Short mmCIF file of C-alpha atoms in Angstrom, two decimals:
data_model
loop_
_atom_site.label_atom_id
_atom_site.label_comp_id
_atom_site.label_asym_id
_atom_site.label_seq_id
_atom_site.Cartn_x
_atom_site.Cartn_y
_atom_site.Cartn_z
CA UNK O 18 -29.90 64.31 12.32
CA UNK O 19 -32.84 64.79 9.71
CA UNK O 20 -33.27 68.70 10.55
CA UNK O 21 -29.27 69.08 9.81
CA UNK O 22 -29.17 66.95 6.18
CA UNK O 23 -29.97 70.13 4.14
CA UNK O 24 -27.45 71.86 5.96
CA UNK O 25 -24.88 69.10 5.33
CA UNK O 26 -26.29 68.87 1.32
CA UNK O 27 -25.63 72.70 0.59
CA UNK O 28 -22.05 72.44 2.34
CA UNK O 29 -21.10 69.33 0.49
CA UNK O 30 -22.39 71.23 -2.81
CA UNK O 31 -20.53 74.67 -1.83
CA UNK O 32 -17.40 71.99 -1.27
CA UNK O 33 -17.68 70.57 -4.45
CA UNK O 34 -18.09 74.01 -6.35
CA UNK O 35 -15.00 75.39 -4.63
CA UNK O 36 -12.74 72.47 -5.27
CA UNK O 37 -14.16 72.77 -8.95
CA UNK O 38 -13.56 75.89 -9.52
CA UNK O 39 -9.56 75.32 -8.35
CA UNK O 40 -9.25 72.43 -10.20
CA UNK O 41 -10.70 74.41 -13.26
CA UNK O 42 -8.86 76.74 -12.73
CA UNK O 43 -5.83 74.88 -12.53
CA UNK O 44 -6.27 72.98 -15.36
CA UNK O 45 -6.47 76.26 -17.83
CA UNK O 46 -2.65 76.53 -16.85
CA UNK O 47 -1.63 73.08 -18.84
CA UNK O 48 -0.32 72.10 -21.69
CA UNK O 49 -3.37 70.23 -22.64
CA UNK O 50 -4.66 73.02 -24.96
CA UNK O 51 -3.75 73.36 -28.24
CA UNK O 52 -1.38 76.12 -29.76
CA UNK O 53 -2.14 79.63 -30.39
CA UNK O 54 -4.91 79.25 -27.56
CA UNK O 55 -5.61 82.05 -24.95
CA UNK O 56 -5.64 78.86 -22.42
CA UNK O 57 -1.95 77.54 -23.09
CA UNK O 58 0.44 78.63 -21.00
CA UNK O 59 3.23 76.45 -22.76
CA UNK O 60 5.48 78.60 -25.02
CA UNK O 61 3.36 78.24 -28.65
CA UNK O 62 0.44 79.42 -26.68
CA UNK O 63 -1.23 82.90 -26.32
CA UNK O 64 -2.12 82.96 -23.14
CA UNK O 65 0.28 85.49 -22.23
CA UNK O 66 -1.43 88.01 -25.28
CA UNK O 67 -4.93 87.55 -23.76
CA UNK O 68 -4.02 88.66 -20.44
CA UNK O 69 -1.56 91.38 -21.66
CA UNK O 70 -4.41 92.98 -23.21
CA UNK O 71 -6.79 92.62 -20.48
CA UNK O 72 -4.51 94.14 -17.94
CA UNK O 73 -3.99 97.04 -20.43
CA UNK O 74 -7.89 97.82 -19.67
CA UNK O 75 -9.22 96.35 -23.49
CA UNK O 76 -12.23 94.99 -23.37
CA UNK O 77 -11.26 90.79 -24.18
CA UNK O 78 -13.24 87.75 -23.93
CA UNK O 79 -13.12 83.94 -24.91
CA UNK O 80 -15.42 82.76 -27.77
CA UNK O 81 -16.54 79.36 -27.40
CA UNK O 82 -19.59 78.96 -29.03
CA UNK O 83 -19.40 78.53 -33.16
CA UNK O 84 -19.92 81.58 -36.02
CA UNK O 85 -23.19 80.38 -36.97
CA UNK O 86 -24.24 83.33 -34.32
CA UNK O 87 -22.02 86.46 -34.18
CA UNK O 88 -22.91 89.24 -31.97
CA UNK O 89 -22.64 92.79 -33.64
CA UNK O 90 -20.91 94.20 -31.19
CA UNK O 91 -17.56 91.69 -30.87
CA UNK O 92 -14.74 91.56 -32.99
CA UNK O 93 -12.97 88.57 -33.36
CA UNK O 94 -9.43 86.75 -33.37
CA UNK O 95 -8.78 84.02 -35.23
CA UNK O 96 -5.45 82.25 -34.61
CA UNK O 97 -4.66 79.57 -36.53
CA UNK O 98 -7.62 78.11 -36.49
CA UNK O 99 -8.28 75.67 -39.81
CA UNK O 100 -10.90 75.90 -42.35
CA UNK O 101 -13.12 73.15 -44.27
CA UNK O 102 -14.17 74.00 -47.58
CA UNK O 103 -17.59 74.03 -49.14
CA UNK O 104 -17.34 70.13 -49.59
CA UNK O 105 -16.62 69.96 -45.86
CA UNK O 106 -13.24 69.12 -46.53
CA UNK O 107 -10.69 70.16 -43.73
CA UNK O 108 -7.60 72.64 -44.15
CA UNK O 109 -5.06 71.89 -41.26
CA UNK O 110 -4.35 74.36 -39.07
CA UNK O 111 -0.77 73.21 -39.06
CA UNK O 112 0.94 71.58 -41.98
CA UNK O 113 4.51 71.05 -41.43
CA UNK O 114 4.90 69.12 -45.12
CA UNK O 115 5.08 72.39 -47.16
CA UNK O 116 7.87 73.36 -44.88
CA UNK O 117 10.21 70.36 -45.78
CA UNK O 118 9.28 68.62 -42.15
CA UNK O 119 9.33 64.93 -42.03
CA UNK O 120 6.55 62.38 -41.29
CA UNK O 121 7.60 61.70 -37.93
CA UNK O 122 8.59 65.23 -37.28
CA UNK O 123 5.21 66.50 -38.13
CA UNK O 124 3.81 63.34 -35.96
CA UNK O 125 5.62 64.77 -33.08
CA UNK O 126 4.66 68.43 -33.88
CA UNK O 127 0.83 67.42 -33.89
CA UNK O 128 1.85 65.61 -30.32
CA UNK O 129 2.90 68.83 -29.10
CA UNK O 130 -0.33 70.45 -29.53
CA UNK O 131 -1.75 69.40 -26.80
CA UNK O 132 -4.52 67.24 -26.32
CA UNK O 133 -7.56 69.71 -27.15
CA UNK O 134 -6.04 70.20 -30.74
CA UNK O 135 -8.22 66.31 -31.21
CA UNK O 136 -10.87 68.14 -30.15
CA UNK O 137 -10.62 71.08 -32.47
CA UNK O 138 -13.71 71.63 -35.60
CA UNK O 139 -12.48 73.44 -38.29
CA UNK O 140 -15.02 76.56 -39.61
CA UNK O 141 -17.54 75.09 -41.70
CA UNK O 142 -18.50 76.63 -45.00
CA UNK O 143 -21.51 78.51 -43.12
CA UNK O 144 -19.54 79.72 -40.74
CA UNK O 145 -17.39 81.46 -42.94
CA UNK O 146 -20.03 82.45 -44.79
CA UNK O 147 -21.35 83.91 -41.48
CA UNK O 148 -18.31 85.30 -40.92
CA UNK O 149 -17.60 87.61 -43.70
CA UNK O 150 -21.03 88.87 -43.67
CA UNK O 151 -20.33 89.89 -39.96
CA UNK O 152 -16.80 91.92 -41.31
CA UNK O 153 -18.95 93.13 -44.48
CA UNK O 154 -21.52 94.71 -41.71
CA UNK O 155 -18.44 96.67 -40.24
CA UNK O 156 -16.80 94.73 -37.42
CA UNK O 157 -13.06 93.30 -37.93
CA UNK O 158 -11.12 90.44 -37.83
CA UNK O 159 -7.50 89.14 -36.88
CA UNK O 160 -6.44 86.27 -38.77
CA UNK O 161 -3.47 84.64 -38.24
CA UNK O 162 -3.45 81.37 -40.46
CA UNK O 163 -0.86 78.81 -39.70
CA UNK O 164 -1.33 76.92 -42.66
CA UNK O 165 0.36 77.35 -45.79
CA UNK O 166 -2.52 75.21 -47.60
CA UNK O 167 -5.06 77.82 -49.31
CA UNK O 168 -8.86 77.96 -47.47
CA UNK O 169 -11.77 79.18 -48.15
CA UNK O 170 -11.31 82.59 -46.24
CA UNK O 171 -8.31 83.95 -48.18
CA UNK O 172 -9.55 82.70 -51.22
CA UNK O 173 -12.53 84.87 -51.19
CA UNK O 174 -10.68 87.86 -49.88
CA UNK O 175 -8.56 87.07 -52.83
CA UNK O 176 -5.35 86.77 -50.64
CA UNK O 177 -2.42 83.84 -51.03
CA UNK O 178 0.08 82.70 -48.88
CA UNK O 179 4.00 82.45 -50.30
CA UNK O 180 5.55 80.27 -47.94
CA UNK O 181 8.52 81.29 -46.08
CA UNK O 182 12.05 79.31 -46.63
CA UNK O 183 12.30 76.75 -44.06
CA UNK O 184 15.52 77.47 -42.69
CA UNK O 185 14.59 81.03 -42.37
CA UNK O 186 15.56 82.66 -38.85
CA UNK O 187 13.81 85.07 -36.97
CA UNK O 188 12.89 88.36 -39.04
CA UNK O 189 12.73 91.45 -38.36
CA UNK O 190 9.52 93.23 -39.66
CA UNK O 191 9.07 97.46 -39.57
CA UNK O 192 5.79 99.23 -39.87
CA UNK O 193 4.96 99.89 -43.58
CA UNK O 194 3.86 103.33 -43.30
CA UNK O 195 2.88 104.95 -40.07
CA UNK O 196 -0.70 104.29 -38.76
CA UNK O 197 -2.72 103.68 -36.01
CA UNK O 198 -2.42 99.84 -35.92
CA UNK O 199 1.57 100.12 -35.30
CA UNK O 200 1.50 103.44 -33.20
CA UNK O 201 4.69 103.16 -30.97
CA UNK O 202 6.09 100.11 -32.93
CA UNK O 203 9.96 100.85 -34.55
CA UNK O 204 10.31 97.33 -34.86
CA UNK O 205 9.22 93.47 -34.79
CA UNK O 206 10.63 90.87 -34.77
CA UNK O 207 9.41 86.71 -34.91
CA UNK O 208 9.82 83.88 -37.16
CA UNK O 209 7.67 84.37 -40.49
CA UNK O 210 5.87 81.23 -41.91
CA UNK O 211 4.22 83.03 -45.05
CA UNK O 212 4.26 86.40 -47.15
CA UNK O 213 0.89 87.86 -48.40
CA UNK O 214 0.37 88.31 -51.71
CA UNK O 215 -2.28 90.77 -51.57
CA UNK O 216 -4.91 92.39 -54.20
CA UNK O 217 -5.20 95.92 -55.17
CA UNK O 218 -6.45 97.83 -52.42
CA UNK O 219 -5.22 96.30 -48.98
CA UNK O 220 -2.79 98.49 -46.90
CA UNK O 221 0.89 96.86 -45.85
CA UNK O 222 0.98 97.39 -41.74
CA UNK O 223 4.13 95.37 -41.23
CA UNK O 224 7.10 94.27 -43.75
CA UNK O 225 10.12 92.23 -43.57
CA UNK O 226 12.83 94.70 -43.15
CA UNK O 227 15.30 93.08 -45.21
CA UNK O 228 12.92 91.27 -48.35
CA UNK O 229 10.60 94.13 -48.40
CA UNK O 230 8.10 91.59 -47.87
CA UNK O 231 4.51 91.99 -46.60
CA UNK O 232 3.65 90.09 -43.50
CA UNK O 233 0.89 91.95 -41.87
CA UNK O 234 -2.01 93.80 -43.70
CA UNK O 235 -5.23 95.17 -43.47
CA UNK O 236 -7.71 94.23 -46.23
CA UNK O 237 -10.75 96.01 -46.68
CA UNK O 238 -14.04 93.99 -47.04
CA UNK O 239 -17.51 95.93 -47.09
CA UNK O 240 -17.78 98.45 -43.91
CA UNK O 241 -15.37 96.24 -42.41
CA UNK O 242 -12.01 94.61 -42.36
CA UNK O 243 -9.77 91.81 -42.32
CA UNK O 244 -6.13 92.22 -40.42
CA UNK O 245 -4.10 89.18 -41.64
CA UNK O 246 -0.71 87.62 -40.17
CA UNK O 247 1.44 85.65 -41.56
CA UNK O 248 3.71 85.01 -38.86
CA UNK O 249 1.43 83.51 -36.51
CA UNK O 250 4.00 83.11 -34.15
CA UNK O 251 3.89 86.62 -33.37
CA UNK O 252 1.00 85.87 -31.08
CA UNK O 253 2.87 83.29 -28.71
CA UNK O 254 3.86 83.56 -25.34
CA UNK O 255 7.42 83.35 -26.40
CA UNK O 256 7.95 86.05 -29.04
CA UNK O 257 5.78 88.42 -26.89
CA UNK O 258 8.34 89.84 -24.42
CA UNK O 259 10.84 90.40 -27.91
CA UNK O 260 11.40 93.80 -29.29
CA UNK O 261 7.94 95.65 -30.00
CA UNK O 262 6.24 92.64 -29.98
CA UNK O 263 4.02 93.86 -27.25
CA UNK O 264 3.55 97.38 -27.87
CA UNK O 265 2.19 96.46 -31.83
CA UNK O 266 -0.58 93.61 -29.98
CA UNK O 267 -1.21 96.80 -28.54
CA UNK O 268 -1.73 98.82 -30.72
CA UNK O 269 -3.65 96.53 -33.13
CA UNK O 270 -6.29 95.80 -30.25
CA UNK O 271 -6.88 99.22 -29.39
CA UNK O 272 -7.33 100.23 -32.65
CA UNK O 273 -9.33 96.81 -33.73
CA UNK O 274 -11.69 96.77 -30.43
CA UNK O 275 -12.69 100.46 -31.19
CA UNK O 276 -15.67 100.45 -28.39
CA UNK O 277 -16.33 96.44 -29.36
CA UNK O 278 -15.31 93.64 -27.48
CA UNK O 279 -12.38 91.33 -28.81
CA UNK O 280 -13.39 87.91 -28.96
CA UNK O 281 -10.48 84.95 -29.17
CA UNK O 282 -11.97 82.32 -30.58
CA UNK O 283 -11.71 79.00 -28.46
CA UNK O 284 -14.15 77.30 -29.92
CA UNK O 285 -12.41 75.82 -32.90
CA UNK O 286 -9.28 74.77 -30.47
CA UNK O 287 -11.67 72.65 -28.59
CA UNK O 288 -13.37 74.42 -26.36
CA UNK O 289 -16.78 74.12 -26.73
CA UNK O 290 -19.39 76.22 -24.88
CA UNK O 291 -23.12 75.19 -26.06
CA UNK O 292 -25.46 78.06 -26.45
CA UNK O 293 -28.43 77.17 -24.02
CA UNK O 294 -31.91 78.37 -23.72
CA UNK O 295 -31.22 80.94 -21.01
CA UNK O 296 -28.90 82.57 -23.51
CA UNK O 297 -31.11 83.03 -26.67
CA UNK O 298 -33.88 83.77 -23.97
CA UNK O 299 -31.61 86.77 -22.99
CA UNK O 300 -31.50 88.28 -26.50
CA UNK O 301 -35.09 89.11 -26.21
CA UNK O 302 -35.44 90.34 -22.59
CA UNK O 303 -37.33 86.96 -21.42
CA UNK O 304 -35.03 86.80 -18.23
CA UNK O 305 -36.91 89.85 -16.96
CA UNK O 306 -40.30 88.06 -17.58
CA UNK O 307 -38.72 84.78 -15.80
CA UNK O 308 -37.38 87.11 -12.96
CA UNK O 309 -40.97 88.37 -12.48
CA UNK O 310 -42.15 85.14 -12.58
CA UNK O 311 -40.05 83.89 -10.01
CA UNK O 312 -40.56 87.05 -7.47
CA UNK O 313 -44.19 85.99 -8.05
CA UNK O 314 -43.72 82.45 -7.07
CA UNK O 315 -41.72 83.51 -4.09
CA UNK O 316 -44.68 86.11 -2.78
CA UNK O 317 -46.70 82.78 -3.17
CA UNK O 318 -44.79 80.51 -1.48
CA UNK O 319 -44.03 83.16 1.19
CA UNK O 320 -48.01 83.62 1.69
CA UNK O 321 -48.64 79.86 2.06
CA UNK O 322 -45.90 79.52 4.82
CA UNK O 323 -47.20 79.40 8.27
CA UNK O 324 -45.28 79.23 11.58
CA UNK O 325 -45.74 77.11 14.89
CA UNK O 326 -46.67 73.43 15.12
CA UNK O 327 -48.38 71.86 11.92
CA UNK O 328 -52.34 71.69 12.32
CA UNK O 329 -54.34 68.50 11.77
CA UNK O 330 -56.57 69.31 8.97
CA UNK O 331 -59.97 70.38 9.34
CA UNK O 332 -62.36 67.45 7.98
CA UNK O 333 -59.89 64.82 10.79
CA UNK O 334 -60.09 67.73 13.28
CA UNK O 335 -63.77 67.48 13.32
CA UNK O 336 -64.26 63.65 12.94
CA UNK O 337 -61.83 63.60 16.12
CA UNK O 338 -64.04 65.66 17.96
CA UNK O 339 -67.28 64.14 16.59
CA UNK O 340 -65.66 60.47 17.94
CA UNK O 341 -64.80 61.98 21.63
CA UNK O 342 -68.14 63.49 21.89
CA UNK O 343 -70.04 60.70 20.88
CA UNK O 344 -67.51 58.32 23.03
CA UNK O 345 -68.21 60.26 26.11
CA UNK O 346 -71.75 60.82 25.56
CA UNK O 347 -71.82 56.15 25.77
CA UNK O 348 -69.81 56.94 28.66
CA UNK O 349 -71.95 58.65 30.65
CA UNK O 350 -75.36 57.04 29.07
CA UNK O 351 -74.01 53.25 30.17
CA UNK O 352 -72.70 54.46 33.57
CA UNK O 353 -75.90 56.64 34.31
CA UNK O 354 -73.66 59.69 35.34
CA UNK O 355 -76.90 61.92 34.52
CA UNK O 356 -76.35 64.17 37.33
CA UNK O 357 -72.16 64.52 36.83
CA UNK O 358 -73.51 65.57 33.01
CA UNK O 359 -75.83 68.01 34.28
CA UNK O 360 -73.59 69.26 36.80
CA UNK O 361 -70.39 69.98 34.59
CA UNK O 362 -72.80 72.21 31.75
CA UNK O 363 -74.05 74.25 34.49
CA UNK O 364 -70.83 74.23 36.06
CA UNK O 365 -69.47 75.98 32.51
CA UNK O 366 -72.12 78.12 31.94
CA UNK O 367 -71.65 79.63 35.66
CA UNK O 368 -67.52 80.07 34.92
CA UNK O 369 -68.88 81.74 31.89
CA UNK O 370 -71.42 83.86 33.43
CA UNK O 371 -68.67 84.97 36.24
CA UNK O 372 -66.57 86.68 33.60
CA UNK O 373 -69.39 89.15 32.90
CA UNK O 374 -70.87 89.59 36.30
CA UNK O 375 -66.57 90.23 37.28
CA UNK O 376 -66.20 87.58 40.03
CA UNK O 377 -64.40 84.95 40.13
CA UNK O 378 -65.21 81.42 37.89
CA UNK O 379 -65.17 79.40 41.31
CA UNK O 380 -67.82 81.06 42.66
CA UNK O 381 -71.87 79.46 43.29
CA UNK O 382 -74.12 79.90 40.99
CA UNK O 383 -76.33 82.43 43.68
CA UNK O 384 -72.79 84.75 43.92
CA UNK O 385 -72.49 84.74 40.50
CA UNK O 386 -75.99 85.48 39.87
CA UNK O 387 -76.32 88.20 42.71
CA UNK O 388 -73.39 90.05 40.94
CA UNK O 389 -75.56 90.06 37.72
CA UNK O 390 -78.06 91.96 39.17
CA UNK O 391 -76.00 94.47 40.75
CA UNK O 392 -75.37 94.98 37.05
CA UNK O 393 -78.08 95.12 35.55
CA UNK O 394 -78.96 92.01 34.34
CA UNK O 395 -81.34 90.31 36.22
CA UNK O 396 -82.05 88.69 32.62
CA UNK O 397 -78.63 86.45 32.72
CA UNK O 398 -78.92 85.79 36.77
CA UNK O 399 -82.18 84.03 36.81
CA UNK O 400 -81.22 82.08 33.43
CA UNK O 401 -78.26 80.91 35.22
CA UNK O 402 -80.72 79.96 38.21
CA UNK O 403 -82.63 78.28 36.24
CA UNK O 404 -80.08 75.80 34.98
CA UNK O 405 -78.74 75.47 38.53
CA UNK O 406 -81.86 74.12 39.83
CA UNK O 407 -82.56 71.95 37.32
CA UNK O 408 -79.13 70.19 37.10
CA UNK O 409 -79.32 69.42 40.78
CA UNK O 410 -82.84 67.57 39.79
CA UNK O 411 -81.37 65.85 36.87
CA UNK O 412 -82.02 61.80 37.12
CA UNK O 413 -82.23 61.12 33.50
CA UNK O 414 -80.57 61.09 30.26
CA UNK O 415 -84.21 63.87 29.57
CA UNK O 416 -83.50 66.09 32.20
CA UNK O 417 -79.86 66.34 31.33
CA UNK O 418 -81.12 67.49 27.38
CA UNK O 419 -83.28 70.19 28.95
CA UNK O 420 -80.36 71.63 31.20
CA UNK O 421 -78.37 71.65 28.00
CA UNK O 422 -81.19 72.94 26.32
CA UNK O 423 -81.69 75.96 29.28
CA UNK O 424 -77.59 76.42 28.95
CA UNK O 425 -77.64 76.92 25.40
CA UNK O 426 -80.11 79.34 25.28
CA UNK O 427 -78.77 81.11 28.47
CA UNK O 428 -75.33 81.41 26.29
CA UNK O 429 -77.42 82.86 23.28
CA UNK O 430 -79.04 85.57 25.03
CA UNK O 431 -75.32 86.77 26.87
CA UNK O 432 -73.33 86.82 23.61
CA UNK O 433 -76.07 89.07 22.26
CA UNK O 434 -76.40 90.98 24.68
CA UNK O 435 -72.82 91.58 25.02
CA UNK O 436 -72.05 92.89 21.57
CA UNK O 437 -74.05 96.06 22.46
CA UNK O 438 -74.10 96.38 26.58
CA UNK O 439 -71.75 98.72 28.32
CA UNK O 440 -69.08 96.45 30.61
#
């Protein structure tokens, strides 16, 4: 049962992965986000835009980490995200009082936003700071604010918000002029929570067809630009299968990717995705370094790794053996086996001895040593002899010494002779 617990521990981990993973991704289909994010699948979410544009082949990812950190290659979408000021004071991302909504009906609309929305920072001061320094460097950025309360963002972009009537139905808005951000797009059509009230400069994409209003524009800033919405609705899973609805989403991400990723930012609905070590490590190629390191530690492992049973170490190995000698040795010095003694080292040296002479290990002594002089080496036969007759005269724990003494030598003189004589 020992030998199969790893095997049970990775299964029970690979269990608990899988049934994470469906419960994950189970969860992203709830109502527990908040609105205008890529993970609600309720009606006021946008789930339906993110994967519309990711099955049209655009290149569209989640942003969960904060601004502080903007990669130079990702253009981003804000929608309706709030903003705090420089005092770190918060502008809503939903305010319902401007549009002539009661207290309890704006308690209930905050309800409906799903639990996340409790969980949902608004960009700090430095993040919008971060943020327009990214655009100014020549990336782009949707904004879709769903507030009618002024922030930071459009008041340095010099842009303000004329709220809507609040009994105002669905409008229909008609590209401007013709460009590249409404290509295909005759008309649009969504409920509008704010005109723009633009500076010198921007460029109208979308107007309301009846007010000759301005509801979507594009406002330069540096080598960059701003594309702001005031009908953030737009982006919802509802008003997305409406009219051109689709075909202007687009349009606008085709045009605002332009060979950069588009980044929906999830991070400031509540989903939060910490920036680990592994990840700044990456910006500077130190996960090739690691990788080497761990290929290295791997050859080293590999190298220590032996197969079979495990050894007893050396040092007990050879206090083990010390012990048996020295027990036998008593054995035989208090029982007086002198001549068994002598008899088993000459024994070995003959079994030794019959290996080069070719005969076989049970042979006498006198066979053994015959056959060593048929080869050559009368040397090795009478050394053999020698310890022969003297074990069969051993009486004393002396006489057993000098056999051992006759057998060692004997044993010298065929090992070196056997590293350079013909066999």
């Amino acid at each position: 049962m020992r030998d199969r617990f790893p095997v049970l521990l990775v299964g029970g981990v690979l269990l608990l992965a899988v049934l994470g993973a469906f419960i994950l991704k189970g969860a992203r289909r709830g109502a527990f986000a908040d609105r205008l994010s890529t993970f609600r699948s309720e009606p006021d979410g946008a789930r339906a835009l993110f994967l519309l544009l990711q099955e049209a082949g655009l290149a569209v990812e989640r942003n969960q980490t904060d601004l502080s950190v903007i990669d130079s290659q990702r253009n981003l979408v804000l929608l309706g995200v709030s903003f705090a000021d420089e005092h770190g004071k918060d502008k809503p991302a939903f305010d319902g009082s401007d549009a002539g909504v009661t207290d309890d009906e704006q308690d209930a609309d905050e309800k409906e936003r799903g639990y996340q929305a409790f969980r949902s920072p608004p960009v700090s001061h430095d993040e919008t700071e971060k943020l327009l320094e990214h655009v100014r460097n020549g990336a782009t950025v949707l904004y879709a604010p769903a507030s009618f309360q002024d922030n930071p963002l459009l008041e340095t972009l010099d842009v303000y918000l004329v709220r809507a009537e609040a009994g105002l139905d669905v409008r229909t808005l008609v590209p401007a002029q013709p460009s590249r951000y409404t290509r295909g797009v005759e008309r649009v059509e969504t409920k509008v929570k704010a005109f723009l009230d633009l500076p010198p400069g921007t460029v109208p994409l979308l107007i309301d067809e009846e007010f000759d209003e301005v509801v979507v524009a594009l406002i330069p800033w540096g080598q960059g630009h701003f594309i702001v919405l005031g009908a953030p609705d737009l982006a919802t899973n509802k008003a997305l299968g409406v009219a051109d609805n689709a075909q202007f989403w687009l349009s606008l991400a085709h045009t605002a990717t332009d060979g950069a990723v588009l980044a929906f930012d999830e991070f400031h609905h509540g989903f939060t995705g910490d920036r680990s070590m592994g990840e700044f490590a990456a910006r500077y190629g130190l996960h090739y370094a690691f990788a080497q390191l761990m290929v290295g530690v791997a050859f080293w492992a590999l190298a220590l790794r032996r197969f079979g049973r495990p050894r007893a170490p050396r040092e007990e190995l050879r206090m083990g053996s010390t012990d048996a000698l020295f027990a036998t040795s008593r054995l035989y010095r208090e029982g007086r086996h002198h001549a068994h003694a002598a008899a088993s080292i000459a024994r070995e040296l003959a079994a030794e001895m019959a290996t080069r002479a070719g005969v076989s290990g049970k042979s006498t002594p006198a066979e053994i040593g015959a056959a060593l002089e048929v080869r050559g080496r009368k040397d090795l036969a009478r050394a053999l002899l020698d310890v022969a007759r003297s074990a069969s005269a051993a009486d004393s724990e002396e006489d057993v010494r000098e056999v051992a003494k006759l057998a060692a030598l004997a044993r010298r003189h065929l090992h070196q002779r056997l590293q350079g004589a013909p066999v």
